[in-house]
Amino acid sequence: MSAATLIAREEWRVLARNRAGLIAGALFVLLILVASFTSLERRSAIEVDRARYQASVDESFDAQPDRHPHRMVHYGQFVFRPIAPLAFFDAGVDSFTGNTVFLEGHRQNSANFAEARQSSLLLRFGQLTPAFVLQTLAPLLIIFLAFASVGREKERATLKLMLAQGVSGRSLIAGKLLGHGAIALGVGLPAFAVLIAFAATGAAGWASVALMILGYAAWLILWAALGVIVSALAARPRDALAILIGLWMIVVILLPRALPEAASAQSELATKIETEIALHRDLLEIGDSHDPDDPYFNDFRKQVLTRYGVETVEDLPVQYAGLVSIEGERLTTQIYADAADRQIASESEQNAFVHAFSVVSPLIAIRQVSMALAGSDPAAHYDFLDQAETFRYDFVQRLNRMQAELLPGIEGDDPRISSAYWQDIPRFAYDAPDPLERPRSLVWPFTVLLGWLVALSGLAFVAARRIGRSAR
């Protein structure tokens, strides 16, 4: 058996006699399990509620009486975003972005009813999910277990004895890294077991689960390596502990919260009022269909008359107002789509700024990996909004075509069509994207985590040489 393996086994034996470490480890396992089961229960309850609300909304829409189609355009529909299967593990931005969109004619509404806006301020610190526990609390436990790994040998004078017996500095550091790396994986084992069990039920894909476990394994091993290396380089264990706690505060607490503020200052987003004013100005520029002298819609009327080969709108086989609604919806939709694209581009620029600093704070990298694989990152939210907007446009234009094609044959001052037509309108069905179809969102954070492990390997080599020289 190699010297590194013997040292690792001895490290495990020492930690097994550490009552405080065992209690902390047991509490951590309990916290992981509680976070997993409460997150699963919360996800299940939210899905049941959303399914009930969606069914209620659809039933209410189908139950509408005979109406003018344009009234149904403004009656609209609510659509609800289903939670991604792995979002129980990492809620990501879902608690802040909203999950319900009201679809109506002439405008593109944003998602509403974000959980964070209806909860206590504690949610903004971090929702109790397995991801939060692994990202924020697990490094503290690993620091507590590893800060004295080499410093303890120095204080007890066993380091010089080991070196005198022929144990090299490289074998010593390798053994400590092996021992604490295995402990770090053990810290994450309960969460990994929950992920594997969830995938075994068929609720999540094995590839996504495997990559998530790989990412978190790298994150935990990173902290174990950092603990051992700082312990080897610091003069005393308490110095190592102070350094590691300071690094944790900077990497896990300070930078991930300060960088979004810096990104916001560098690239400010338009406020809701500013956006509404800009949209209103753009809408005024496209013309007014109710103004007989409006240049755009005058040309549009001429094109319609030419297309149908008639002299007046009264001679059209379709309702002219319905055709105007179709054209107006096309124009306003493009304006709202352009505004949404600008907003997404600005938000993406801010996110790119933050992600660039993941080389300094690997928490940003593991968070990016976790959210992307859980389907709770900004890209998943944008995809929901895009599918909802596509459905909204088709839904409104279908009603506008009903107005144009069905009303000419109906007499009276208040023409209406049968309510049976409402039941023929398709319902919204969200098709969640596969995270693995967006590999670019995973390559950079995995590269950062790998880079940190490589850099720590270099530091471990330096620490081993320093210990080896002390034996001479």
Short mmCIF file of C-alpha atoms in Angstrom, two decimals:
data_model
loop_
_atom_site.label_atom_id
_atom_site.label_comp_id
_atom_site.label_asym_id
_atom_site.label_seq_id
_atom_site.Cartn_x
_atom_site.Cartn_y
_atom_site.Cartn_z
CA MET A 1 0.00 0.00 0.00
CA SER A 2 1.43 3.39 -0.99
CA ALA A 3 2.38 6.08 1.52
CA ALA A 4 -0.33 8.40 0.14
CA THR A 5 -3.00 5.76 0.74
CA LEU A 6 -1.79 5.13 4.27
CA ILE A 7 -1.84 8.84 5.03
CA ALA A 8 -5.37 9.12 3.61
CA ARG A 9 -6.55 6.22 5.78
CA GLU A 10 -4.98 7.81 8.84
CA GLU A 11 -6.75 11.08 8.02
CA TRP A 12 -10.08 9.28 7.87
CA ARG A 13 -9.35 7.62 11.21
CA VAL A 14 -8.50 10.94 12.85
CA LEU A 15 -11.67 12.55 11.53
CA ALA A 16 -13.73 9.56 12.68
CA ARG A 17 -12.58 10.34 16.22
CA ASN A 18 -13.50 14.01 15.80
CA ARG A 19 -16.85 14.21 17.60
CA ALA A 20 -17.55 17.77 16.48
CA GLY A 21 -16.83 16.82 12.87
CA LEU A 22 -19.14 13.80 13.05
CA ILE A 23 -21.96 15.88 14.54
CA ALA A 24 -21.48 18.57 11.89
CA GLY A 25 -21.44 15.94 9.15
CA ALA A 26 -24.60 14.28 10.47
CA LEU A 27 -26.39 17.63 10.65
CA PHE A 28 -25.28 18.43 7.13
CA VAL A 29 -26.63 15.12 5.81
CA LEU A 30 -29.91 15.82 7.59
CA LEU A 31 -30.02 19.32 6.08
CA ILE A 32 -29.44 17.94 2.58
CA LEU A 33 -32.25 15.42 2.99
CA VAL A 34 -34.64 17.99 4.46
CA ALA A 35 -33.82 20.44 1.65
CA SER A 36 -34.35 17.71 -0.96
CA PHE A 37 -37.68 16.47 0.34
CA THR A 38 -39.10 19.93 1.08
CA SER A 39 -38.06 21.07 -2.42
CA LEU A 40 -39.70 18.03 -3.99
CA GLU A 41 -42.84 18.60 -1.95
CA ARG A 42 -42.91 22.28 -2.89
CA ARG A 43 -42.42 21.44 -6.57
CA SER A 44 -45.22 18.87 -6.45
CA ALA A 45 -47.61 21.29 -4.72
CA ILE A 46 -46.84 24.09 -7.18
CA GLU A 47 -47.35 21.78 -10.16
CA VAL A 48 -50.72 20.64 -8.80
CA ASP A 49 -51.78 24.26 -8.28
CA ARG A 50 -50.64 25.32 -11.73
CA ALA A 51 -52.39 22.41 -13.41
CA ARG A 52 -55.58 23.32 -11.55
CA TYR A 53 -55.32 26.99 -12.45
CA GLN A 54 -54.57 26.23 -16.09
CA ALA A 55 -57.55 23.87 -16.29
CA SER A 56 -59.75 26.51 -14.65
CA VAL A 57 -58.59 29.19 -17.09
CA ASP A 58 -59.13 26.92 -20.10
CA GLU A 59 -62.57 25.91 -18.87
CA SER A 60 -63.54 29.54 -18.34
CA PHE A 61 -62.38 30.42 -21.84
CA ASP A 62 -64.32 27.55 -23.40
CA ALA A 63 -67.44 28.52 -21.44
CA GLN A 64 -67.64 32.01 -22.93
CA PRO A 65 -70.93 32.67 -24.73
CA ASP A 66 -71.36 33.76 -28.35
CA ARG A 67 -69.22 36.86 -28.76
CA HIS A 68 -67.60 39.17 -31.25
CA PRO A 69 -64.12 37.63 -31.92
CA HIS A 70 -62.36 40.88 -31.02
CA ARG A 71 -63.89 40.74 -27.54
CA MET A 72 -62.20 37.37 -27.10
CA VAL A 73 -58.92 38.92 -28.20
CA HIS A 74 -59.12 41.20 -25.17
CA TYR A 75 -60.56 38.48 -22.93
CA GLY A 76 -57.26 36.69 -23.50
CA GLN A 77 -55.77 33.68 -21.78
CA PHE A 78 -53.46 32.96 -18.87
CA VAL A 79 -50.63 30.50 -19.38
CA PHE A 80 -48.50 28.98 -16.64
CA ARG A 81 -44.94 27.78 -16.95
CA PRO A 82 -44.43 24.24 -15.63
CA ILE A 83 -41.43 23.65 -13.37
CA ALA A 84 -38.52 21.74 -14.92
CA PRO A 85 -37.99 18.31 -13.30
CA LEU A 86 -34.59 19.18 -11.79
CA ALA A 87 -35.67 22.66 -10.66
CA PHE A 88 -36.44 21.15 -7.25
CA PHE A 89 -32.67 20.74 -6.86
CA ASP A 90 -31.84 24.27 -7.98
CA ALA A 91 -34.65 26.84 -8.26
CA GLY A 92 -32.29 29.23 -10.07
CA VAL A 93 -34.02 32.38 -11.30
CA ASP A 94 -37.50 30.83 -11.25
CA SER A 95 -38.33 32.44 -7.91
CA PHE A 96 -37.63 35.90 -9.34
CA THR A 97 -38.75 35.83 -12.97
CA GLY A 98 -42.44 35.01 -12.60
CA ASN A 99 -44.30 32.02 -13.96
CA THR A 100 -47.62 33.35 -15.30
CA VAL A 101 -48.25 35.34 -18.46
CA PHE A 102 -51.53 36.95 -19.54
CA LEU A 103 -51.90 36.69 -23.32
CA GLU A 104 -54.00 39.31 -25.10
CA GLY A 105 -54.09 41.29 -28.29
CA HIS A 106 -52.01 44.37 -29.12
CA ARG A 107 -49.38 43.89 -26.39
CA GLN A 108 -46.79 41.49 -25.02
CA ASN A 109 -47.07 41.12 -21.24
CA SER A 110 -44.22 40.06 -18.98
CA ALA A 111 -44.29 37.11 -16.59
CA ASN A 112 -45.82 37.84 -13.19
CA PHE A 113 -46.31 36.34 -9.73
CA ALA A 114 -42.68 35.56 -8.92
CA GLU A 115 -42.41 33.61 -5.67
CA ALA A 116 -39.77 35.99 -4.29
CA ARG A 117 -42.21 38.90 -4.52
CA GLN A 118 -44.73 37.08 -2.41
CA SER A 119 -42.33 35.67 0.18
CA SER A 120 -40.16 36.95 2.97
CA LEU A 121 -36.83 38.65 2.38
CA LEU A 122 -35.10 35.47 3.54
CA LEU A 123 -35.82 33.97 0.13
CA ARG A 124 -33.55 36.55 -1.46
CA PHE A 125 -30.63 35.25 0.60
CA GLY A 126 -31.11 31.75 -0.67
CA GLN A 127 -33.98 29.33 -0.94
CA LEU A 128 -33.35 26.13 1.00
CA THR A 129 -32.61 23.75 -1.86
CA PRO A 130 -29.94 21.07 -2.20
CA ALA A 131 -28.07 23.38 -4.57
CA PHE A 132 -27.97 26.19 -1.98
CA VAL A 133 -26.70 23.79 0.68
CA LEU A 134 -23.96 22.40 -1.59
CA GLN A 135 -22.94 25.78 -2.98
CA THR A 136 -22.94 27.82 0.23
CA LEU A 137 -22.80 25.57 3.30
CA ALA A 138 -20.83 22.53 2.10
CA PRO A 139 -17.60 24.55 1.63
CA LEU A 140 -17.82 25.65 5.28
CA LEU A 141 -18.04 22.04 6.46
CA ILE A 142 -15.14 21.02 4.24
CA ILE A 143 -13.07 23.95 5.54
CA PHE A 144 -13.85 22.91 9.11
CA LEU A 145 -12.64 19.37 8.40
CA ALA A 146 -9.56 20.23 6.33
CA PHE A 147 -8.06 23.43 7.81
CA ALA A 148 -5.83 21.49 10.26
CA SER A 149 -5.00 18.57 7.97
CA VAL A 150 -1.29 19.49 7.62
CA GLY A 151 -1.07 22.13 10.36
CA ARG A 152 -1.97 19.48 12.92
CA GLU A 153 1.08 17.47 11.92
CA LYS A 154 3.26 20.57 12.34
CA GLU A 155 1.92 21.37 15.82
CA ARG A 156 2.35 17.80 17.04
CA ALA A 157 5.83 17.56 15.51
CA THR A 158 4.74 14.43 13.64
CA LEU A 159 5.51 16.12 10.32
CA LYS A 160 9.27 16.06 10.91
CA LEU A 161 9.03 12.47 12.12
CA MET A 162 7.18 11.40 8.95
CA LEU A 163 9.70 13.18 6.76
CA ALA A 164 12.58 11.61 8.68
CA GLN A 165 11.06 8.17 8.03
CA GLY A 166 11.28 8.78 4.31
CA VAL A 167 7.79 10.07 3.55
CA SER A 168 8.16 12.70 0.84
CA GLY A 169 6.35 16.00 0.85
CA ARG A 170 4.61 14.94 -2.35
CA SER A 171 3.29 11.72 -0.76
CA LEU A 172 2.13 13.65 2.29
CA ILE A 173 0.16 16.21 0.28
CA ALA A 174 -1.18 13.52 -2.06
CA GLY A 175 -2.42 11.50 0.91
CA LYS A 176 -4.08 14.50 2.51
CA LEU A 177 -5.70 15.45 -0.80
CA LEU A 178 -6.90 11.89 -1.33
CA GLY A 179 -8.33 11.69 2.15
CA HIS A 180 -10.14 15.02 2.11
CA GLY A 181 -11.19 14.64 -1.52
CA ALA A 182 -12.99 11.44 -0.57
CA ILE A 183 -14.54 13.19 2.44
CA ALA A 184 -15.72 16.03 0.21
CA LEU A 185 -17.42 13.53 -2.10
CA GLY A 186 -18.96 11.92 0.96
CA VAL A 187 -20.36 15.31 1.94
CA GLY A 188 -22.12 15.51 -1.41
CA LEU A 189 -23.16 11.85 -1.48
CA PRO A 190 -26.67 12.35 0.00
CA ALA A 191 -27.49 14.99 -2.63
CA PHE A 192 -26.02 12.78 -5.37
CA ALA A 193 -28.14 9.87 -4.15
CA VAL A 194 -31.28 12.03 -4.36
CA LEU A 195 -30.39 13.01 -7.94
CA ILE A 196 -29.74 9.40 -8.95
CA ALA A 197 -33.01 8.25 -7.35
CA PHE A 198 -34.87 11.02 -9.16
CA ALA A 199 -33.33 10.00 -12.50
CA ALA A 200 -34.15 6.35 -11.81
CA THR A 201 -37.86 7.25 -11.70
CA GLY A 202 -37.57 8.63 -15.24
CA ALA A 203 -38.41 12.17 -14.13
CA ALA A 204 -35.04 13.52 -15.31
CA GLY A 205 -32.48 12.54 -17.92
CA TRP A 206 -29.45 10.57 -16.86
CA ALA A 207 -27.08 12.76 -18.87
CA SER A 208 -28.19 15.95 -17.09
CA VAL A 209 -27.98 14.25 -13.69
CA ALA A 210 -24.52 12.84 -14.44
CA LEU A 211 -23.20 16.25 -15.51
CA MET A 212 -24.71 17.91 -12.44
CA ILE A 213 -23.06 15.36 -10.15
CA LEU A 214 -19.77 15.85 -12.00
CA GLY A 215 -19.98 19.63 -11.59
CA TYR A 216 -20.75 19.49 -7.88
CA ALA A 217 -18.06 16.84 -7.33
CA ALA A 218 -15.51 19.22 -8.88
CA TRP A 219 -16.83 22.08 -6.70
CA LEU A 220 -16.50 20.06 -3.46
CA ILE A 221 -13.08 18.62 -4.34
CA LEU A 222 -11.94 22.15 -5.13
CA TRP A 223 -12.65 23.23 -1.55
CA ALA A 224 -11.04 20.11 -0.11
CA ALA A 225 -7.88 20.80 -2.11
CA LEU A 226 -7.93 24.45 -1.09
CA GLY A 227 -8.23 23.46 2.59
CA VAL A 228 -5.29 21.07 2.44
CA ILE A 229 -3.06 23.47 0.49
CA VAL A 230 -3.73 26.45 2.77
CA SER A 231 -3.16 24.20 5.78
CA ALA A 232 0.21 23.19 4.31
CA LEU A 233 1.28 26.76 3.52
CA ALA A 234 0.00 28.49 6.69
CA ALA A 235 2.19 28.65 9.79
CA ARG A 236 -0.56 27.55 12.18
CA PRO A 237 -3.98 25.86 11.85
CA ARG A 238 -5.78 28.93 13.16
CA ASP A 239 -4.09 31.02 10.46
CA ALA A 240 -5.26 28.53 7.87
CA LEU A 241 -8.80 28.69 9.24
CA ALA A 242 -8.84 32.49 9.10
CA ILE A 243 -7.57 32.47 5.51
CA LEU A 244 -10.08 29.84 4.38
CA ILE A 245 -13.03 31.59 6.04
CA GLY A 246 -11.94 34.83 4.36
CA LEU A 247 -11.75 33.10 0.98
CA TRP A 248 -15.19 31.58 1.53
CA MET A 249 -16.66 34.99 2.34
CA ILE A 250 -15.13 36.54 -0.79
CA VAL A 251 -15.79 33.68 -3.22
CA VAL A 252 -19.21 32.54 -1.97
CA ILE A 253 -20.78 35.59 -0.33
CA LEU A 254 -19.22 38.86 -1.48
CA LEU A 255 -18.39 38.49 -5.18
CA PRO A 256 -21.60 36.68 -6.29
CA ARG A 257 -23.63 39.50 -4.74
CA ALA A 258 -21.41 42.44 -5.66
CA LEU A 259 -20.83 41.51 -9.31
CA PRO A 260 -24.51 41.77 -10.38
CA GLU A 261 -24.58 45.26 -8.89
CA ALA A 262 -21.44 46.16 -10.82
CA ALA A 263 -22.94 44.71 -14.01
CA SER A 264 -26.11 46.72 -13.46
CA ALA A 265 -24.09 49.90 -13.04
CA GLN A 266 -22.07 49.17 -16.18
CA SER A 267 -25.07 48.29 -18.36
CA GLU A 268 -28.27 49.75 -16.95
CA LEU A 269 -31.60 48.25 -17.91
CA ALA A 270 -34.49 50.47 -18.93
CA THR A 271 -37.12 50.82 -16.22
CA LYS A 272 -40.67 49.61 -16.80
CA ILE A 273 -41.88 53.21 -17.23
CA GLU A 274 -39.10 54.02 -19.73
CA THR A 275 -39.91 50.88 -21.68
CA GLU A 276 -43.63 51.67 -21.77
CA ILE A 277 -42.96 55.23 -22.98
CA ALA A 278 -40.63 53.99 -25.74
CA LEU A 279 -43.18 51.39 -26.82
CA HIS A 280 -45.97 53.96 -26.88
CA ARG A 281 -43.84 56.25 -29.05
CA ASP A 282 -43.06 53.40 -31.47
CA LEU A 283 -46.72 52.40 -31.62
CA LEU A 284 -47.75 55.94 -32.54
CA GLU A 285 -45.31 55.90 -35.45
CA ILE A 286 -46.89 52.90 -37.18
CA GLY A 287 -50.12 54.76 -37.82
CA ASP A 288 -53.72 54.91 -36.67
CA SER A 289 -56.17 52.60 -38.40
CA HIS A 290 -59.08 54.77 -37.19
CA ASP A 291 -57.70 57.89 -38.92
CA PRO A 292 -59.05 58.12 -42.51
CA ASP A 293 -56.08 60.28 -43.50
CA ASP A 294 -53.39 58.01 -42.03
CA PRO A 295 -50.82 57.37 -44.82
CA TYR A 296 -49.91 53.79 -43.88
CA PHE A 297 -53.45 52.46 -43.54
CA ASN A 298 -54.60 54.40 -46.59
CA ASP A 299 -52.01 52.47 -48.58
CA PHE A 300 -53.04 49.27 -46.83
CA ARG A 301 -56.70 49.83 -47.82
CA LYS A 302 -55.71 50.39 -51.44
CA GLN A 303 -53.67 47.17 -51.44
CA VAL A 304 -56.60 45.21 -49.99
CA LEU A 305 -59.05 46.60 -52.56
CA THR A 306 -56.62 45.79 -55.37
CA ARG A 307 -56.04 42.28 -54.07
CA TYR A 308 -59.77 41.50 -53.96
CA GLY A 309 -60.57 43.45 -57.16
CA VAL A 310 -63.28 45.69 -55.64
CA GLU A 311 -63.83 49.45 -55.41
CA THR A 312 -64.91 49.94 -51.77
CA VAL A 313 -64.46 48.12 -48.49
CA GLU A 314 -68.21 47.46 -48.42
CA ASP A 315 -67.77 45.25 -51.51
CA LEU A 316 -65.13 43.06 -49.83
CA PRO A 317 -66.07 39.40 -49.22
CA VAL A 318 -64.38 39.73 -45.82
CA GLN A 319 -64.70 42.26 -43.04
CA TYR A 320 -62.19 45.06 -43.57
CA ALA A 321 -61.92 45.76 -39.84
CA GLY A 322 -60.78 42.17 -39.36
CA LEU A 323 -58.04 42.63 -41.97
CA VAL A 324 -56.95 45.83 -40.22
CA SER A 325 -56.78 43.91 -36.93
CA ILE A 326 -54.58 41.27 -38.56
CA GLU A 327 -52.22 43.91 -39.98
CA GLY A 328 -52.22 45.95 -36.77
CA GLU A 329 -51.37 42.88 -34.71
CA ARG A 330 -48.49 42.05 -37.05
CA LEU A 331 -47.05 45.54 -36.67
CA THR A 332 -47.46 45.83 -32.90
CA THR A 333 -46.07 42.34 -32.37
CA GLN A 334 -42.90 43.27 -34.23
CA ILE A 335 -42.47 46.39 -32.08
CA TYR A 336 -42.90 44.42 -28.85
CA ALA A 337 -40.60 41.66 -30.15
CA ASP A 338 -37.86 44.20 -30.92
CA ALA A 339 -38.22 45.71 -27.45
CA ALA A 340 -38.06 42.24 -25.86
CA ASP A 341 -34.94 41.39 -27.88
CA ARG A 342 -33.25 44.58 -26.68
CA GLN A 343 -34.16 43.78 -23.08
CA ILE A 344 -32.83 40.22 -23.38
CA ALA A 345 -29.64 41.48 -25.03
CA SER A 346 -29.06 43.91 -22.14
CA GLU A 347 -29.71 41.23 -19.54
CA SER A 348 -27.44 38.80 -21.39
CA GLU A 349 -24.70 41.44 -21.44
CA GLN A 350 -24.98 41.78 -17.67
CA ASN A 351 -24.90 38.01 -17.22
CA ALA A 352 -21.84 37.72 -19.46
CA PHE A 353 -20.07 40.33 -17.33
CA VAL A 354 -20.79 38.32 -14.17
CA HIS A 355 -19.88 34.99 -15.75
CA ALA A 356 -16.52 36.37 -16.86
CA PHE A 357 -15.58 36.73 -13.18
CA SER A 358 -16.21 33.04 -12.52
CA VAL A 359 -12.44 32.61 -12.89
CA VAL A 360 -12.22 34.54 -9.61
CA SER A 361 -15.34 33.10 -7.97
CA PRO A 362 -15.96 29.47 -9.04
CA LEU A 363 -19.32 29.66 -7.27
CA ILE A 364 -20.55 31.57 -10.32
CA ALA A 365 -19.39 28.67 -12.52
CA ILE A 366 -21.06 25.92 -10.49
CA ARG A 367 -24.20 28.02 -10.19
CA GLN A 368 -24.28 28.42 -13.97
CA VAL A 369 -23.84 24.67 -14.48
CA SER A 370 -26.48 23.85 -11.89
CA MET A 371 -29.13 26.25 -13.19
CA ALA A 372 -28.56 25.30 -16.83
CA LEU A 373 -28.92 21.56 -16.14
CA ALA A 374 -31.89 22.15 -13.82
CA GLY A 375 -33.70 24.20 -16.47
CA SER A 376 -33.98 27.19 -14.15
CA ASP A 377 -31.49 29.58 -15.76
CA PRO A 378 -32.37 32.81 -17.64
CA ALA A 379 -32.16 31.01 -20.99
CA ALA A 380 -34.96 28.63 -19.93
CA HIS A 381 -37.08 31.60 -18.84
CA TYR A 382 -36.50 33.37 -22.16
CA ASP A 383 -37.51 30.19 -23.99
CA PHE A 384 -40.79 30.10 -22.06
CA LEU A 385 -41.51 33.74 -22.92
CA ASP A 386 -40.68 33.07 -26.58
CA GLN A 387 -43.02 30.07 -26.79
CA ALA A 388 -45.74 31.98 -24.95
CA GLU A 389 -45.39 34.91 -27.36
CA THR A 390 -45.51 32.61 -30.40
CA PHE A 391 -48.69 31.05 -29.04
CA ARG A 392 -50.16 34.48 -28.21
CA TYR A 393 -49.61 35.75 -31.76
CA ASP A 394 -51.18 32.65 -33.33
CA PHE A 395 -54.07 32.80 -30.85
CA VAL A 396 -54.86 36.48 -31.56
CA GLN A 397 -54.47 36.16 -35.32
CA ARG A 398 -56.78 33.15 -35.36
CA LEU A 399 -59.47 35.25 -33.69
CA ASN A 400 -58.76 38.15 -36.07
CA ARG A 401 -59.22 35.82 -39.05
CA MET A 402 -62.52 34.66 -37.55
CA GLN A 403 -63.58 38.29 -37.42
CA ALA A 404 -62.56 38.89 -41.02
CA GLU A 405 -64.01 35.70 -42.50
CA LEU A 406 -67.07 34.84 -40.38
CA LEU A 407 -68.70 38.17 -39.50
CA PRO A 408 -69.66 39.29 -43.08
CA GLY A 409 -72.33 36.61 -43.14
CA ILE A 410 -73.88 37.64 -39.83
CA GLU A 411 -76.60 40.33 -39.69
CA GLY A 412 -77.26 42.83 -36.91
CA ASP A 413 -75.60 45.70 -35.11
CA ASP A 414 -73.82 43.37 -32.69
CA PRO A 415 -72.56 40.43 -34.76
CA ARG A 416 -71.37 37.43 -32.84
CA ILE A 417 -70.06 34.02 -33.73
CA SER A 418 -70.84 30.71 -32.06
CA SER A 419 -69.08 29.86 -28.82
CA ALA A 420 -68.14 26.52 -30.37
CA TYR A 421 -65.27 28.30 -32.11
CA TRP A 422 -63.58 29.04 -28.76
CA GLN A 423 -63.29 25.33 -28.08
CA ASP A 424 -61.44 24.78 -31.37
CA ILE A 425 -58.63 27.13 -30.41
CA PRO A 426 -55.51 25.14 -29.38
CA ARG A 427 -54.25 25.33 -25.81
CA PHE A 428 -50.75 26.33 -24.77
CA ALA A 429 -48.38 23.42 -24.20
CA TYR A 430 -44.86 24.35 -23.14
CA ASP A 431 -42.10 22.26 -24.69
CA ALA A 432 -39.13 22.56 -22.31
CA PRO A 433 -35.74 22.62 -24.08
CA ASP A 434 -33.09 20.02 -23.40
CA PRO A 435 -30.18 21.68 -21.53
CA LEU A 436 -27.73 19.53 -23.48
CA GLU A 437 -28.89 21.20 -26.69
CA ARG A 438 -27.20 24.38 -25.38
CA PRO A 439 -23.65 23.10 -24.78
CA ARG A 440 -22.17 26.61 -24.86
CA SER A 441 -23.85 27.36 -21.52
CA LEU A 442 -21.96 24.43 -19.97
CA VAL A 443 -18.54 24.51 -21.64
CA TRP A 444 -17.29 27.73 -20.03
CA PRO A 445 -18.26 26.95 -16.40
CA PHE A 446 -16.88 23.41 -16.65
CA THR A 447 -13.69 24.88 -18.09
CA VAL A 448 -13.46 27.28 -15.14
CA LEU A 449 -13.91 24.47 -12.60
CA LEU A 450 -11.29 22.37 -14.39
CA GLY A 451 -8.96 25.36 -14.49
CA TRP A 452 -9.31 25.85 -10.75
CA LEU A 453 -8.49 22.18 -10.12
CA VAL A 454 -5.44 22.41 -12.36
CA ALA A 455 -4.28 25.60 -10.62
CA LEU A 456 -4.75 23.98 -7.21
CA SER A 457 -2.74 20.99 -8.41
CA GLY A 458 0.09 23.38 -9.18
CA LEU A 459 -0.21 24.96 -5.73
CA ALA A 460 -0.22 21.49 -4.17
CA PHE A 461 3.06 20.75 -5.95
CA VAL A 462 4.53 23.99 -4.55
CA ALA A 463 3.33 23.10 -1.04
CA ALA A 464 4.82 19.60 -1.36
CA ARG A 465 8.21 20.98 -2.39
CA ARG A 466 8.14 23.46 0.49
CA ILE A 467 7.42 20.66 2.98
CA GLY A 468 10.14 18.51 1.38
CA ARG A 469 12.72 21.29 1.78
CA SER A 470 11.86 21.65 5.47
CA ALA A 471 13.15 18.12 6.06
CA ARG A 472 16.64 18.98 4.84
#
